Short mmCIF file of N, CA, C and O in Angstrom, two decimals:
data_model
loop_
_atom_site.label_atom_id
_atom_site.label_comp_id
_atom_site.label_asym_id
_atom_site.label_seq_id
_atom_site.Cartn_x
_atom_site.Cartn_y
_atom_site.Cartn_z
N MET A 9 34.45 -31.95 -55.36
CA MET A 9 34.73 -32.85 -54.26
C MET A 9 33.52 -32.99 -53.33
O MET A 9 33.19 -34.08 -52.92
N GLU A 10 32.87 -31.87 -53.02
CA GLU A 10 31.71 -31.90 -52.13
C GLU A 10 30.56 -32.69 -52.76
O GLU A 10 29.84 -33.40 -52.08
N ASN A 11 30.41 -32.57 -54.08
CA ASN A 11 29.38 -33.30 -54.79
C ASN A 11 29.60 -34.80 -54.69
O ASN A 11 28.66 -35.57 -54.56
N THR A 12 30.84 -35.24 -54.73
CA THR A 12 31.19 -36.65 -54.60
C THR A 12 30.83 -37.15 -53.21
O THR A 12 30.29 -38.25 -53.06
N ASN A 13 31.08 -36.34 -52.18
CA ASN A 13 30.73 -36.72 -50.81
C ASN A 13 29.22 -36.85 -50.65
O ASN A 13 28.74 -37.75 -49.97
N LYS A 14 28.47 -35.94 -51.27
CA LYS A 14 27.01 -36.01 -51.20
C LYS A 14 26.49 -37.28 -51.86
O LYS A 14 25.58 -37.93 -51.36
N LYS A 15 27.08 -37.65 -53.00
CA LYS A 15 26.68 -38.86 -53.69
C LYS A 15 27.01 -40.09 -52.85
O LYS A 15 26.22 -41.03 -52.77
N THR A 16 28.17 -40.08 -52.22
CA THR A 16 28.58 -41.19 -51.37
C THR A 16 27.66 -41.31 -50.16
O THR A 16 27.21 -42.40 -49.81
N ASP A 17 27.37 -40.18 -49.52
CA ASP A 17 26.46 -40.17 -48.37
C ASP A 17 25.08 -40.69 -48.75
O ASP A 17 24.47 -41.46 -48.02
N LYS A 18 24.61 -40.27 -49.91
CA LYS A 18 23.29 -40.71 -50.38
C LYS A 18 23.30 -42.21 -50.66
O LYS A 18 22.35 -42.91 -50.32
N ALA A 19 24.36 -42.71 -51.26
CA ALA A 19 24.47 -44.13 -51.55
C ALA A 19 24.51 -44.95 -50.27
O ALA A 19 23.87 -46.02 -50.17
N ILE A 20 25.22 -44.45 -49.27
CA ILE A 20 25.30 -45.14 -47.98
C ILE A 20 23.93 -45.15 -47.31
O ILE A 20 23.48 -46.18 -46.80
N ARG A 21 23.28 -44.01 -47.34
CA ARG A 21 21.94 -43.91 -46.73
C ARG A 21 20.94 -44.83 -47.44
O ARG A 21 20.13 -45.49 -46.79
N THR A 22 21.02 -44.91 -48.74
CA THR A 22 20.14 -45.80 -49.50
C THR A 22 20.42 -47.26 -49.15
O THR A 22 19.49 -48.05 -48.96
N ALA A 23 21.68 -47.61 -49.05
CA ALA A 23 22.05 -48.99 -48.69
C ALA A 23 21.57 -49.32 -47.28
O ALA A 23 21.09 -50.44 -47.02
N GLN A 24 21.69 -48.37 -46.36
CA GLN A 24 21.21 -48.57 -44.99
C GLN A 24 19.69 -48.78 -44.98
O GLN A 24 19.19 -49.62 -44.25
N TYR A 25 18.99 -47.98 -45.74
CA TYR A 25 17.53 -48.11 -45.82
C TYR A 25 17.17 -49.51 -46.32
O TYR A 25 16.32 -50.19 -45.75
N LYS A 26 17.83 -49.92 -47.37
CA LYS A 26 17.53 -51.22 -47.96
C LYS A 26 17.80 -52.35 -46.96
O LYS A 26 16.98 -53.24 -46.80
N SER A 27 18.93 -52.30 -46.29
CA SER A 27 19.26 -53.37 -45.35
C SER A 27 18.39 -53.34 -44.09
O SER A 27 18.15 -54.37 -43.47
N THR A 28 17.90 -52.16 -43.74
CA THR A 28 17.06 -52.04 -42.54
C THR A 28 15.61 -52.41 -42.81
O THR A 28 15.00 -53.14 -42.02
N PHE A 29 15.05 -51.94 -43.90
CA PHE A 29 13.62 -52.07 -44.13
C PHE A 29 13.22 -53.05 -45.21
O PHE A 29 12.11 -53.58 -45.19
N LEU A 30 14.08 -53.27 -46.18
CA LEU A 30 13.71 -54.12 -47.32
C LEU A 30 14.35 -55.50 -47.23
O LEU A 30 14.81 -56.07 -48.22
N THR A 31 14.37 -56.04 -46.03
CA THR A 31 14.94 -57.34 -45.77
C THR A 31 13.84 -58.27 -45.27
O THR A 31 13.11 -57.91 -44.34
N PRO A 32 13.71 -59.44 -45.87
CA PRO A 32 12.69 -60.38 -45.38
C PRO A 32 12.92 -60.74 -43.92
O PRO A 32 14.06 -60.76 -43.44
N THR A 33 11.83 -60.99 -43.21
CA THR A 33 11.91 -61.40 -41.80
C THR A 33 11.37 -62.82 -41.68
O THR A 33 10.91 -63.39 -42.66
N GLU A 34 11.41 -63.34 -40.50
CA GLU A 34 10.82 -64.66 -40.27
C GLU A 34 9.38 -64.53 -39.77
O GLU A 34 8.74 -65.52 -39.45
N PHE A 35 8.88 -63.30 -39.70
CA PHE A 35 7.52 -63.06 -39.24
C PHE A 35 6.52 -63.63 -40.23
O PHE A 35 6.64 -63.44 -41.43
N MET A 36 5.54 -64.35 -39.71
CA MET A 36 4.49 -64.91 -40.56
C MET A 36 3.21 -64.16 -40.25
O MET A 36 2.70 -64.21 -39.12
N ALA A 37 2.69 -63.46 -41.23
CA ALA A 37 1.54 -62.58 -41.04
C ALA A 37 0.35 -63.31 -40.43
O ALA A 37 -0.37 -62.75 -39.62
N ARG A 38 0.16 -64.54 -40.79
CA ARG A 38 -1.01 -65.26 -40.28
C ARG A 38 -0.91 -65.53 -38.78
O ARG A 38 -1.88 -65.90 -38.15
N LYS A 39 0.27 -65.35 -38.19
CA LYS A 39 0.44 -65.53 -36.75
C LYS A 39 0.37 -64.20 -36.01
O LYS A 39 0.55 -64.14 -34.81
N GLY A 40 0.11 -63.13 -36.74
CA GLY A 40 0.04 -61.80 -36.14
C GLY A 40 -1.39 -61.37 -35.93
O GLY A 40 -2.30 -62.18 -35.83
N LYS A 41 -1.58 -60.09 -35.85
CA LYS A 41 -2.89 -59.48 -35.65
C LYS A 41 -3.20 -58.56 -36.81
O LYS A 41 -2.32 -58.03 -37.47
N THR A 42 -4.48 -58.33 -37.03
CA THR A 42 -4.92 -57.42 -38.08
C THR A 42 -4.77 -55.99 -37.59
O THR A 42 -5.12 -55.67 -36.46
N VAL A 43 -4.21 -55.14 -38.43
CA VAL A 43 -4.16 -53.71 -38.15
C VAL A 43 -4.69 -52.99 -39.39
O VAL A 43 -4.63 -53.51 -40.50
N TYR A 44 -5.20 -51.81 -39.17
CA TYR A 44 -5.77 -51.05 -40.27
C TYR A 44 -4.93 -49.82 -40.54
O TYR A 44 -4.52 -49.13 -39.62
N ILE A 45 -4.66 -49.60 -41.81
CA ILE A 45 -3.95 -48.40 -42.24
C ILE A 45 -4.78 -47.76 -43.36
O ILE A 45 -5.64 -48.41 -43.96
N SER A 46 -4.48 -46.51 -43.64
CA SER A 46 -5.24 -45.83 -44.68
C SER A 46 -4.99 -46.48 -46.04
O SER A 46 -3.95 -47.10 -46.28
N LYS A 47 -5.96 -46.34 -46.91
CA LYS A 47 -5.86 -46.88 -48.27
C LYS A 47 -4.64 -46.28 -48.97
O LYS A 47 -3.92 -46.97 -49.69
N GLU A 48 -4.42 -44.99 -48.75
CA GLU A 48 -3.29 -44.29 -49.36
C GLU A 48 -1.96 -44.92 -48.97
O GLU A 48 -1.12 -45.21 -49.82
N PHE A 49 -1.76 -45.15 -47.65
CA PHE A 49 -0.51 -45.78 -47.20
C PHE A 49 -0.40 -47.22 -47.69
O PHE A 49 0.68 -47.68 -48.06
N HIS A 50 -1.52 -47.92 -47.70
CA HIS A 50 -1.50 -49.30 -48.16
C HIS A 50 -1.05 -49.38 -49.62
O HIS A 50 -0.20 -50.21 -49.97
N GLN A 51 -1.56 -48.50 -50.45
CA GLN A 51 -1.17 -48.48 -51.87
C GLN A 51 0.31 -48.14 -52.02
O GLN A 51 1.03 -48.78 -52.79
N LYS A 52 0.76 -47.11 -51.31
CA LYS A 52 2.17 -46.71 -51.40
C LYS A 52 3.10 -47.81 -50.92
O LYS A 52 4.12 -48.11 -51.56
N LEU A 53 2.76 -48.42 -49.78
CA LEU A 53 3.62 -49.46 -49.23
C LEU A 53 3.62 -50.70 -50.11
O LEU A 53 4.67 -51.32 -50.31
N ASN A 54 2.47 -51.07 -50.63
CA ASN A 54 2.42 -52.22 -51.53
C ASN A 54 3.30 -52.01 -52.75
O ASN A 54 4.02 -52.91 -53.18
N LEU A 55 3.23 -50.82 -53.31
CA LEU A 55 4.05 -50.50 -54.47
C LEU A 55 5.54 -50.55 -54.11
O LEU A 55 6.34 -51.14 -54.84
N LEU A 56 5.89 -49.96 -53.00
CA LEU A 56 7.28 -49.96 -52.54
C LEU A 56 7.79 -51.39 -52.35
O LEU A 56 8.86 -51.76 -52.85
N VAL A 57 7.02 -52.19 -51.65
CA VAL A 57 7.42 -53.57 -51.37
C VAL A 57 7.51 -54.38 -52.66
O VAL A 57 8.47 -55.12 -52.88
N PHE A 58 6.54 -54.21 -53.54
CA PHE A 58 6.52 -54.94 -54.80
C PHE A 58 7.71 -54.56 -55.68
O PHE A 58 8.41 -55.43 -56.22
N MET A 59 7.97 -53.26 -55.82
CA MET A 59 9.02 -52.79 -56.73
C MET A 59 10.42 -53.04 -56.18
O MET A 59 11.33 -53.38 -56.93
N LEU A 60 10.60 -52.86 -54.88
CA LEU A 60 11.94 -52.95 -54.32
C LEU A 60 12.25 -54.27 -53.63
O LEU A 60 13.42 -54.64 -53.51
N GLY A 61 11.23 -54.96 -53.19
CA GLY A 61 11.46 -56.20 -52.46
C GLY A 61 11.35 -57.44 -53.30
O GLY A 61 11.70 -58.53 -52.86
N GLY A 62 10.87 -57.28 -54.50
CA GLY A 62 10.70 -58.44 -55.36
C GLY A 62 9.75 -59.43 -54.72
O GLY A 62 8.87 -59.07 -53.95
N SER A 63 9.93 -60.67 -55.01
CA SER A 63 9.05 -61.71 -54.46
C SER A 63 9.51 -62.19 -53.09
O SER A 63 8.90 -63.07 -52.50
N LYS A 64 10.60 -61.60 -52.58
CA LYS A 64 11.16 -62.05 -51.30
C LYS A 64 10.62 -61.28 -50.10
O LYS A 64 10.82 -61.67 -48.97
N LEU A 65 9.94 -60.18 -50.35
CA LEU A 65 9.51 -59.30 -49.27
C LEU A 65 8.00 -59.13 -49.29
O LEU A 65 7.40 -58.99 -50.36
N THR A 66 7.40 -59.15 -48.12
CA THR A 66 5.96 -58.93 -48.01
C THR A 66 5.72 -57.61 -47.30
O THR A 66 6.63 -57.05 -46.66
N LEU A 67 4.50 -57.15 -47.38
CA LEU A 67 4.13 -55.94 -46.65
C LEU A 67 4.30 -56.17 -45.16
O LEU A 67 4.76 -55.28 -44.43
N ALA A 68 3.98 -57.35 -44.68
CA ALA A 68 4.16 -57.68 -43.26
C ALA A 68 5.64 -57.60 -42.87
O ALA A 68 5.97 -57.12 -41.78
N ASP A 69 6.55 -58.06 -43.74
CA ASP A 69 7.99 -57.94 -43.48
C ASP A 69 8.39 -56.48 -43.33
O ASP A 69 9.11 -56.11 -42.40
N TYR A 70 7.93 -55.67 -44.27
CA TYR A 70 8.29 -54.25 -44.26
C TYR A 70 7.81 -53.59 -42.97
O TYR A 70 8.55 -52.87 -42.30
N LEU A 71 6.56 -53.83 -42.60
CA LEU A 71 6.01 -53.23 -41.38
C LEU A 71 6.71 -53.76 -40.13
O LEU A 71 6.96 -53.01 -39.19
N GLN A 72 7.07 -55.03 -40.13
CA GLN A 72 7.83 -55.60 -39.00
C GLN A 72 9.17 -54.89 -38.86
O GLN A 72 9.57 -54.51 -37.76
N ASN A 73 9.87 -54.70 -39.97
CA ASN A 73 11.16 -54.00 -39.94
C ASN A 73 11.00 -52.55 -39.51
O ASN A 73 11.81 -52.03 -38.72
N LEU A 74 9.98 -51.89 -40.01
CA LEU A 74 9.72 -50.49 -39.67
C LEU A 74 9.45 -50.33 -38.18
O LEU A 74 10.04 -49.47 -37.51
N LEU A 75 8.60 -51.18 -37.63
CA LEU A 75 8.28 -51.10 -36.21
C LEU A 75 9.47 -51.49 -35.34
O LEU A 75 9.70 -50.88 -34.29
N GLN A 76 10.23 -52.50 -35.77
CA GLN A 76 11.41 -52.90 -35.00
C GLN A 76 12.40 -51.74 -34.91
O GLN A 76 12.95 -51.44 -33.85
N HIS A 77 12.61 -51.07 -36.02
CA HIS A 77 13.52 -49.92 -36.05
C HIS A 77 13.01 -48.81 -35.14
O HIS A 77 13.78 -48.20 -34.39
N HIS A 78 11.72 -48.55 -35.18
CA HIS A 78 11.13 -47.51 -34.33
C HIS A 78 11.31 -47.84 -32.85
O HIS A 78 11.72 -46.99 -32.06
N PHE A 79 11.05 -49.09 -32.47
CA PHE A 79 11.22 -49.48 -31.07
C PHE A 79 12.69 -49.48 -30.67
O PHE A 79 13.01 -49.12 -29.53
N ASP A 80 13.58 -49.86 -31.56
CA ASP A 80 15.01 -49.80 -31.26
C ASP A 80 15.46 -48.36 -31.04
O ASP A 80 16.23 -48.08 -30.11
N ASP A 81 15.00 -47.45 -31.88
CA ASP A 81 15.41 -46.05 -31.80
C ASP A 81 14.76 -45.30 -30.64
O ASP A 81 15.39 -44.43 -30.04
N PHE A 82 13.50 -45.60 -30.35
CA PHE A 82 12.76 -44.80 -29.37
C PHE A 82 12.28 -45.60 -28.16
O PHE A 82 11.47 -45.10 -27.38
N GLY A 83 12.77 -46.80 -27.99
CA GLY A 83 12.33 -47.65 -26.87
C GLY A 83 12.53 -47.00 -25.52
O GLY A 83 11.65 -47.04 -24.66
N ALA A 84 13.68 -46.39 -25.31
CA ALA A 84 13.97 -45.75 -24.01
C ALA A 84 13.00 -44.60 -23.75
O ALA A 84 12.49 -44.44 -22.63
N GLU A 85 12.73 -43.81 -24.78
CA GLU A 85 11.81 -42.69 -24.64
C GLU A 85 10.37 -43.18 -24.38
O GLU A 85 9.65 -42.61 -23.56
N MET A 86 9.98 -44.24 -25.07
CA MET A 86 8.65 -44.79 -24.85
C MET A 86 8.51 -45.32 -23.43
O MET A 86 7.48 -45.10 -22.77
N LYS A 87 9.56 -45.99 -22.95
CA LYS A 87 9.53 -46.51 -21.58
C LYS A 87 9.44 -45.38 -20.58
O LYS A 87 8.67 -45.44 -19.61
N GLU A 88 10.20 -44.31 -20.80
CA GLU A 88 10.17 -43.16 -19.90
C GLU A 88 8.77 -42.53 -19.86
O GLU A 88 8.24 -42.23 -18.79
N LEU A 89 8.16 -42.34 -21.02
CA LEU A 89 6.81 -41.77 -21.08
C LEU A 89 5.79 -42.69 -20.41
O LEU A 89 4.89 -42.25 -19.68
N TYR A 90 5.93 -43.99 -20.63
CA TYR A 90 5.03 -44.95 -20.02
C TYR A 90 5.17 -44.92 -18.50
O TYR A 90 4.17 -44.90 -17.77
N ASP A 91 6.41 -44.92 -18.02
CA ASP A 91 6.66 -44.89 -16.57
C ASP A 91 6.08 -43.63 -15.93
O ASP A 91 5.52 -43.69 -14.85
N LYS A 92 6.20 -42.50 -16.61
CA LYS A 92 5.65 -41.24 -16.07
C LYS A 92 4.12 -41.30 -16.03
O LYS A 92 3.51 -40.79 -15.11
N ALA A 93 3.52 -41.88 -17.03
CA ALA A 93 2.05 -41.95 -17.10
C ALA A 93 1.49 -43.01 -16.18
O ALA A 93 0.31 -42.97 -15.82
N ASN A 94 2.29 -43.96 -15.77
CA ASN A 94 1.83 -45.09 -14.99
C ASN A 94 2.21 -44.97 -13.52
O ASN A 94 2.36 -45.97 -12.84
N LYS A 95 2.37 -43.77 -13.00
CA LYS A 95 2.72 -43.54 -11.60
C LYS A 95 1.49 -43.78 -10.73
O LYS A 95 0.40 -43.32 -11.05
N PRO A 96 1.68 -44.45 -9.63
CA PRO A 96 0.56 -44.62 -8.70
C PRO A 96 0.18 -43.28 -8.07
O PRO A 96 1.04 -42.40 -7.92
N THR A 97 -1.07 -43.10 -7.74
CA THR A 97 -1.53 -41.82 -7.17
C THR A 97 -1.24 -41.72 -5.67
O THR A 97 -1.34 -40.65 -5.11
N PHE A 98 -0.94 -42.82 -5.01
CA PHE A 98 -0.65 -42.79 -3.57
C PHE A 98 0.77 -43.20 -3.28
O PHE A 98 1.36 -44.00 -3.86
#
C-alpha cells in the first residue's frame, strides 16, 4: 500500500513539474535581454527542453517559467531582504 502511495505522489509531482515548467509561454526571446549561463547548464537545459518540450517549448520558455515560479515562491522574502538592505542611514 505504501509503495502505491509513493508511486502516486511521484506521478503527481511529475505532472506538477510538467505543468509548471514545461509549458510554452507568450514570452518572445528577441524582446528580452541576453543572460549568460554556464555551458554545462546550457547543454542540460537544451536537452531537457528538446526531449520533454518537443517543438512547442523553447529554452526561453523554460527559463521564464523557472524564474516566474521562483519569484512566486520567494517574492515576499526577496522584498523583505531588499527592504532591509535599502534602509536610509538617517
